Amino acid sequence: MKPILLQGHERSITQIKYNREGDLLFSVAKDPIANVWYSVNGERLGTYNGHTGAVWCVDADWDTKNVLTGSADNSCRLWDCETGKQLALLETSSAVRTCGFDFSGNIIMFSTDKQMGYQCFLNFFDLRDPQQIEDNQPYMSVPCNESKITSAVWGPLGEFVIAGHENGEINQFSAKSGEVLKKAKEHTKQINDIQSSVDLTMVITASKDCTAKLFDSATLDHIKTFKTERPVNSSAISPIMDHVVMGGGQEAMEVTTTSTRIGKFEARFFHAAYEEEFGRVKGHFGPINCVAFHPDGKSYSSGGEDGYVRIHYFDPHYFDFELEA
């Protein structure tokens, strides 16, 4: 089936996210607009307008009531998903790099960049307490002295946040005390993206060191490694099969002279157990910045440096094979 092309951004895509049911797809880019689309036909449902800088991250809570966006305009904003109305504005000292709702939808976390003399912080707000929002005062703010957080997701049960750092480390930060519960350093370069499996038991990291790695969420034990020749910008775990999709390519500044084939701007499918690549999907005219599986596992989307989001439908059981030993 032909991919559905979503053209709603003027600059390169920074993140795409499905809601829990998978009927909506949220996309944010290096322009100030957050878009929401019907995933089934690629129709744009609406936009969330208010940011004044590049938007780095987006998340929706489990019942798709609220949407959270974090931006380089030094703010994290909470929106009503249905109406597009801004519900809360949390101002920070530096750009907001990652954001996320915990499973209850009551607690949000976001991390800020280390820039302009300000430190990298991981902030936690409880949305049930309007005073925290009003005073712009998180119930907990964890400083990250060593290396800034480049991506983060909530762990199971909302007990901790799993964060990937610029130096390749992964840490578990407790949502109660803020302390580092577990550490792992398997990557040698910056972690570009972290995504959870559907049951939150595993996370996959995508790194500049040309690998994606699978970890146990609770123990941070390293399970698998998927190797490529290019920096990996994003990777996602299929909710129904032992498959992993990865997107990458060169840095945008090195792209200008290469053709689309040589530039290797394909999404790459690996078998999660055998660590072997079994498929590639061409499409983007530039590196792929983010990938996401639909919760039903029958389609995936990718957002590229070219400013397009593509939704690809495929039959996952077509690839259900045993690789030769």
CSV table of C-alpha atoms in Angstrom, one decimal:
chain,number,residue,atom,x,y,z
A,1,MET,CA,0.0,0.0,0.0
A,2,LYS,CA,1.2,3.5,-0.8
A,3,PRO,CA,2.4,5.4,2.2
A,4,ILE,CA,0.3,8.3,3.4
A,5,LEU,CA,2.2,11.6,3.3
A,6,LEU,CA,1.4,14.2,5.9
A,7,GLN,CA,2.5,17.7,5.0
A,8,GLY,CA,1.9,20.0,7.9
A,9,HIS,CA,5.3,21.2,8.8
A,10,GLU,CA,7.7,23.7,7.2
A,11,ARG,CA,10.8,22.5,9.0
A,12,SER,CA,12.3,19.1,9.9
A,13,ILE,CA,10.2,16.8,12.2
A,14,THR,CA,11.5,16.4,15.7
A,15,GLN,CA,9.1,13.8,17.2
A,16,ILE,CA,6.0,11.8,16.3
A,17,LYS,CA,3.7,10.0,18.8
A,18,TYR,CA,0.6,7.9,18.6
A,19,ASN,CA,-2.0,8.0,21.3
A,20,ARG,CA,-2.8,4.8,23.1
A,21,GLU,CA,-5.6,3.7,20.8
A,22,GLY,CA,-3.6,4.7,17.8
A,23,ASP,CA,-6.4,6.7,16.1
A,24,LEU,CA,-4.4,9.9,16.4
A,25,LEU,CA,-0.9,10.8,15.5
A,26,PHE,CA,0.8,13.8,17.0
A,27,SER,CA,3.8,15.5,15.2
A,28,VAL,CA,6.1,18.3,16.2
A,29,ALA,CA,8.9,19.9,14.2
A,30,LYS,CA,11.5,22.7,14.3
A,31,ASP,CA,8.6,25.1,13.5
A,32,PRO,CA,6.3,26.3,16.3
A,33,ILE,CA,3.2,24.3,15.4
A,34,ALA,CA,2.2,20.9,16.9
A,35,ASN,CA,-0.1,19.0,14.6
A,36,VAL,CA,-2.6,16.1,15.3
A,37,TRP,CA,-3.7,13.8,12.5
A,38,TYR,CA,-6.1,10.9,12.0
A,39,SER,CA,-3.7,8.0,11.5
A,40,VAL,CA,-6.2,6.0,9.4
A,41,ASN,CA,-6.3,8.4,6.4
A,42,GLY,CA,-3.8,11.2,7.2
A,43,GLU,CA,-6.3,13.9,7.5
A,44,ARG,CA,-5.2,16.8,9.8
A,45,LEU,CA,-7.5,17.1,12.8
A,46,GLY,CA,-6.0,20.4,14.0
A,47,THR,CA,-3.0,22.3,15.4
A,48,TYR,CA,-1.9,23.4,18.8
A,49,ASN,CA,-0.7,27.0,18.4
A,50,GLY,CA,1.2,29.0,21.0
A,51,HIS,CA,4.8,28.1,21.0
A,52,THR,CA,7.3,30.6,19.6
A,53,GLY,CA,10.3,28.3,18.9
A,54,ALA,CA,11.1,24.8,17.7
A,55,VAL,CA,9.1,22.1,19.4
A,56,TRP,CA,11.3,19.3,20.5
A,57,CYS,CA,8.8,16.8,22.1
A,58,VAL,CA,5.2,15.8,22.4
A,59,ASP,CA,3.2,13.3,24.4
A,60,ALA,CA,-0.5,12.5,25.0
A,61,ASP,CA,-1.9,11.0,28.2
A,62,TRP,CA,-3.5,7.5,28.2
A,63,ASP,CA,-7.1,8.6,27.6
A,64,THR,CA,-6.0,11.3,25.0
A,65,LYS,CA,-7.5,14.1,27.0
A,66,ASN,CA,-4.4,16.2,27.3
A,67,VAL,CA,-1.3,16.8,25.1
A,68,LEU,CA,2.1,18.0,26.4
A,69,THR,CA,4.7,19.8,24.3
A,70,GLY,CA,8.1,21.0,25.1
A,71,SER,CA,9.9,23.7,23.1
A,72,ALA,CA,13.0,25.7,22.5
A,73,ASP,CA,11.0,28.9,23.5
A,74,ASN,CA,11.8,27.8,27.1
A,75,SER,CA,8.4,26.5,27.9
A,76,CYS,CA,6.4,23.3,28.4
A,77,ARG,CA,2.7,23.6,27.5
A,78,LEU,CA,-0.3,21.5,28.4
A,79,TRP,CA,-3.2,21.5,25.8
A,80,ASP,CA,-6.7,20.2,25.7
A,81,CYS,CA,-6.4,17.5,23.0
A,82,GLU,CA,-10.0,18.0,21.6
A,83,THR,CA,-10.2,21.8,21.5
A,84,GLY,CA,-6.6,22.8,21.1
A,85,LYS,CA,-6.9,25.2,24.1
A,86,GLN,CA,-3.8,25.8,26.2
A,87,LEU,CA,-4.4,24.6,29.7
A,88,ALA,CA,-1.1,25.4,31.3
A,89,LEU,CA,2.2,27.1,30.6
A,90,LEU,CA,5.3,26.0,32.5
A,91,GLU,CA,8.2,28.4,31.9
A,92,THR,CA,11.8,27.2,32.2
A,93,SER,CA,15.3,28.8,32.0
A,94,SER,CA,16.4,26.8,28.9
A,95,ALA,CA,14.9,24.7,26.1
A,96,VAL,CA,12.6,21.8,27.0
A,97,ARG,CA,14.1,18.7,25.4
A,98,THR,CA,11.9,15.8,26.5
A,99,CYS,CA,8.5,15.5,28.1
A,100,GLY,CA,6.0,12.8,29.1
A,101,PHE,CA,2.9,11.8,31.1
A,102,ASP,CA,3.1,8.9,33.5
A,103,PHE,CA,0.6,6.2,33.0
A,104,SER,CA,-2.0,7.8,35.3
A,105,GLY,CA,-1.9,11.0,33.3
A,106,ASN,CA,-1.6,12.9,36.6
A,107,ILE,CA,2.2,13.4,36.8
A,108,ILE,CA,4.3,15.0,34.0
A,109,MET,CA,8.1,15.1,33.7
A,110,PHE,CA,10.2,17.2,31.4
A,111,SER,CA,13.9,17.9,31.1
A,112,THR,CA,15.6,21.1,30.2
A,113,ASP,CA,18.8,21.7,28.2
A,114,LYS,CA,22.1,22.7,29.6
A,115,GLN,CA,22.6,26.1,27.9
A,116,MET,CA,23.1,29.8,28.5
A,117,GLY,CA,24.8,29.0,31.9
A,118,TYR,CA,21.8,27.0,33.1
A,119,GLN,CA,22.0,23.4,34.2
A,120,CYS,CA,20.1,20.5,32.9
A,121,PHE,CA,17.1,19.7,35.1
A,122,LEU,CA,14.5,16.9,35.2
A,123,ASN,CA,11.3,18.4,36.5
A,124,PHE,CA,8.2,16.7,37.9
A,125,PHE,CA,4.8,18.3,38.2
A,126,ASP,CA,1.6,16.9,39.7
A,127,LEU,CA,-1.3,18.1,37.6
A,128,ARG,CA,-3.8,17.4,40.4
A,129,ASP,CA,-2.2,20.3,42.4
A,130,PRO,CA,-3.1,23.6,40.6
A,131,GLN,CA,-0.8,25.5,42.9
A,132,GLN,CA,2.3,23.8,41.4
A,133,ILE,CA,1.2,25.0,37.9
A,134,GLU,CA,0.3,28.5,39.1
A,135,ASP,CA,3.6,29.0,40.9
A,136,ASN,CA,5.5,27.3,38.2
A,137,GLN,CA,7.1,25.2,41.0
A,138,PRO,CA,7.7,21.5,40.3
A,139,TYR,CA,7.3,19.1,43.3
A,140,MET,CA,10.7,17.9,42.4
A,141,SER,CA,13.6,19.1,40.3
A,142,VAL,CA,16.6,16.9,39.7
A,143,PRO,CA,19.8,18.5,38.5
A,144,CYS,CA,21.9,16.5,36.0
A,145,ASN,CA,25.4,17.7,36.5
A,146,GLU,CA,27.5,15.3,34.5
A,147,SER,CA,25.7,15.1,31.1
A,148,LYS,CA,22.5,16.5,29.8
A,149,ILE,CA,19.4,14.4,29.2
A,150,THR,CA,18.7,14.0,25.5
A,151,SER,CA,15.7,11.7,25.7
A,152,ALA,CA,13.5,10.2,28.4
A,153,VAL,CA,10.5,7.9,29.0
A,154,TRP,CA,8.5,6.8,32.0
A,155,GLY,CA,9.2,3.4,33.4
A,156,PRO,CA,6.5,0.9,34.4
A,157,LEU,CA,3.9,2.0,37.0
A,158,GLY,CA,5.2,5.6,36.9
A,159,GLU,CA,7.8,4.8,39.6
A,160,PHE,CA,10.8,6.1,37.7
A,161,VAL,CA,12.0,7.9,34.5
A,162,ILE,CA,14.5,6.2,32.2
A,163,ALA,CA,16.7,8.9,30.8
A,164,GLY,CA,19.4,8.8,28.0
A,165,HIS,CA,22.3,11.2,28.2
A,166,GLU,CA,24.6,13.0,25.9
A,167,ASN,CA,27.5,10.8,27.0
A,168,GLY,CA,25.7,7.6,26.2
A,169,GLU,CA,24.6,6.7,29.8
A,170,ILE,CA,21.1,5.6,30.7
A,171,ASN,CA,19.8,6.4,34.2
A,172,GLN,CA,16.7,5.6,36.2
A,173,PHE,CA,15.5,8.6,38.2
A,174,SER,CA,13.0,7.8,41.0
A,175,ALA,CA,9.8,9.9,40.6
A,176,LYS,CA,9.5,9.9,44.4
A,177,SER,CA,12.9,10.9,45.6
A,178,GLY,CA,14.8,11.9,42.5
A,179,GLU,CA,17.7,9.7,43.2
A,180,VAL,CA,19.4,7.6,40.5
A,181,LEU,CA,18.2,4.0,41.1
A,182,LYS,CA,20.2,2.3,38.3
A,183,LYS,CA,22.8,3.2,35.7
A,184,ALA,CA,24.0,1.6,32.5
A,185,LYS,CA,26.6,2.7,30.0
A,186,GLU,CA,26.5,0.6,26.9
A,187,HIS,CA,26.6,3.3,24.3
A,188,THR,CA,29.8,5.3,23.4
A,189,LYS,CA,28.0,8.4,22.0
A,190,GLN,CA,24.9,10.4,22.6
A,191,ILE,CA,21.6,8.7,22.9
A,192,ASN,CA,19.1,10.3,20.5
A,193,ASP,CA,15.9,8.5,21.4
A,194,ILE,CA,14.4,6.1,23.9
A,195,GLN,CA,11.1,4.3,23.4
A,196,SER,CA,9.3,1.7,25.5
A,197,SER,CA,7.8,-1.6,24.4
A,198,VAL,CA,4.0,-1.7,24.6
A,199,ASP,CA,4.0,-3.5,28.0
A,200,LEU,CA,6.8,-1.2,29.3
A,201,THR,CA,9.1,-4.1,30.2
A,202,MET,CA,11.8,-3.1,27.7
A,203,VAL,CA,13.2,0.1,26.3
A,204,ILE,CA,15.1,0.6,23.0
A,205,THR,CA,17.7,3.3,22.7
A,206,ALA,CA,19.0,4.8,19.5
A,207,SER,CA,22.4,6.3,19.5
A,208,LYS,CA,24.9,8.3,17.5
A,209,ASP,CA,27.4,5.4,17.8
A,210,CYS,CA,25.4,3.7,15.0
A,211,THR,CA,23.6,1.2,17.2
A,212,ALA,CA,20.3,0.7,18.8
A,213,LYS,CA,20.1,-1.4,22.0
A,214,LEU,CA,17.4,-3.2,23.8
A,215,PHE,CA,17.3,-2.9,27.7
A,216,ASP,CA,15.2,-4.3,30.5
A,217,SER,CA,13.3,-1.4,31.9
A,218,ALA,CA,13.5,-2.5,35.5
A,219,THR,CA,17.1,-3.7,35.8
A,220,LEU,CA,18.6,-1.8,32.8
A,221,ASP,CA,20.2,-5.1,31.7
A,222,HIS,CA,21.5,-4.9,28.2
A,223,ILE,CA,19.6,-7.5,26.1
A,224,LYS,CA,20.3,-7.0,22.3
A,225,THR,CA,22.3,-4.7,20.0
A,226,PHE,CA,21.3,-3.7,16.4
A,227,LYS,CA,24.2,-2.4,14.4
A,228,THR,CA,24.2,-0.1,11.3
A,229,GLU,CA,26.7,2.0,9.5
A,230,ARG,CA,25.0,5.3,10.2
A,231,PRO,CA,24.0,7.2,13.3
A,232,VAL,CA,20.6,6.0,14.5
A,233,ASN,CA,18.2,8.9,15.2
A,234,SER,CA,15.2,6.8,16.4
A,235,SER,CA,14.1,3.3,17.0
A,236,ALA,CA,10.8,1.6,18.0
A,237,ILE,CA,9.7,-1.8,19.2
A,238,SER,CA,6.7,-3.5,17.4
A,239,PRO,CA,3.8,-4.1,19.8
A,240,ILE,CA,2.9,-7.5,18.2
A,241,MET,CA,6.0,-9.0,16.6
A,242,ASP,CA,9.7,-9.5,17.6
A,243,HIS,CA,10.5,-6.6,15.2
A,244,VAL,CA,12.4,-3.4,15.7
A,245,VAL,CA,12.3,-0.4,13.2
A,246,MET,CA,15.2,2.1,13.1
A,247,GLY,CA,15.6,5.4,11.3
A,248,GLY,CA,18.8,7.4,10.8
A,249,GLY,CA,21.1,8.8,8.2
A,250,GLN,CA,23.9,11.3,8.2
A,251,GLU,CA,23.8,14.6,9.9
A,252,ALA,CA,21.8,17.1,8.0
A,253,MET,CA,24.8,19.2,7.2
A,254,GLU,CA,26.6,16.2,5.4
A,255,VAL,CA,23.6,15.4,3.3
A,256,THR,CA,23.6,18.1,0.7
A,257,THR,CA,25.7,16.3,-1.9
A,258,THR,CA,24.5,12.7,-1.8
A,259,SER,CA,21.7,11.2,-3.8
A,260,THR,CA,18.7,9.6,-2.0
A,261,ARG,CA,20.0,6.1,-2.5
A,262,ILE,CA,23.6,6.8,-1.2
A,263,GLY,CA,22.2,8.9,1.6
A,264,LYS,CA,20.6,5.7,3.0
A,265,PHE,CA,17.4,7.4,4.1
A,266,GLU,CA,15.5,4.2,4.7
A,267,ALA,CA,13.7,2.8,7.7
A,268,ARG,CA,15.4,-0.5,8.6
A,269,PHE,CA,13.7,-3.5,10.1
A,270,PHE,CA,15.5,-5.8,12.4
A,271,HIS,CA,14.5,-9.0,14.1
A,272,ALA,CA,14.5,-8.4,17.8
A,273,ALA,CA,15.7,-11.8,18.8
A,274,TYR,CA,18.2,-12.6,16.0
A,275,GLU,CA,19.6,-9.0,15.7
A,276,GLU,CA,19.4,-9.5,11.9
A,277,GLU,CA,18.2,-6.9,9.4
A,278,PHE,CA,15.4,-8.3,7.2
A,279,GLY,CA,13.9,-5.3,5.4
A,280,ARG,CA,14.3,-1.6,4.4
A,281,VAL,CA,11.7,0.9,3.4
A,282,LYS,CA,12.7,3.9,1.3
A,283,GLY,CA,10.9,7.2,1.3
A,284,HIS,CA,12.4,10.2,2.9
A,285,PHE,CA,14.5,12.8,1.1
A,286,GLY,CA,16.8,13.3,4.1
A,287,PRO,CA,17.6,11.5,7.4
A,288,ILE,CA,14.7,10.0,9.4
A,289,ASN,CA,14.5,11.8,12.7
A,290,CYS,CA,11.8,9.7,14.4
A,291,VAL,CA,9.9,6.5,14.0
A,292,ALA,CA,6.9,5.1,15.8
A,293,PHE,CA,4.8,1.9,15.5
A,294,HIS,CA,1.0,2.1,15.5
A,295,PRO,CA,-0.3,0.4,18.7
A,296,ASP,CA,-1.9,-2.4,16.5
A,297,GLY,CA,1.4,-3.2,14.9
A,298,LYS,CA,0.1,-3.0,11.4
A,299,SER,CA,1.6,0.3,10.4
A,300,TYR,CA,4.4,2.6,11.4
A,301,SER,CA,5.2,6.2,10.8
A,302,SER,CA,8.4,8.1,10.2
A,303,GLY,CA,9.2,11.8,10.4
A,304,GLY,CA,12.1,13.1,8.4
A,305,GLU,CA,14.5,16.0,8.1
A,306,ASP,CA,12.5,16.8,4.9
A,307,GLY,CA,9.6,18.0,7.0
A,308,TYR,CA,7.2,15.1,6.0
A,309,VAL,CA,5.6,12.5,8.1
A,310,ARG,CA,4.9,9.2,6.3
A,311,ILE,CA,2.5,6.5,7.5
A,312,HIS,CA,3.4,3.1,6.0
A,313,TYR,CA,0.9,0.2,6.2
A,314,PHE,CA,2.3,-3.3,5.9
A,315,ASP,CA,1.4,-6.9,6.9
A,316,PRO,CA,3.7,-7.7,9.9
A,317,HIS,CA,3.1,-11.5,9.5
A,318,TYR,CA,4.6,-11.3,6.1
A,319,PHE,CA,7.9,-11.2,7.9
A,320,ASP,CA,7.1,-13.9,10.4
A,321,PHE,CA,9.9,-16.2,9.5
A,322,GLU,CA,12.8,-18.1,11.1
A,323,LEU,CA,16.1,-16.8,10.0
A,324,GLU,CA,18.7,-19.4,8.9
A,325,ALA,CA,20.9,-20.3,11.8
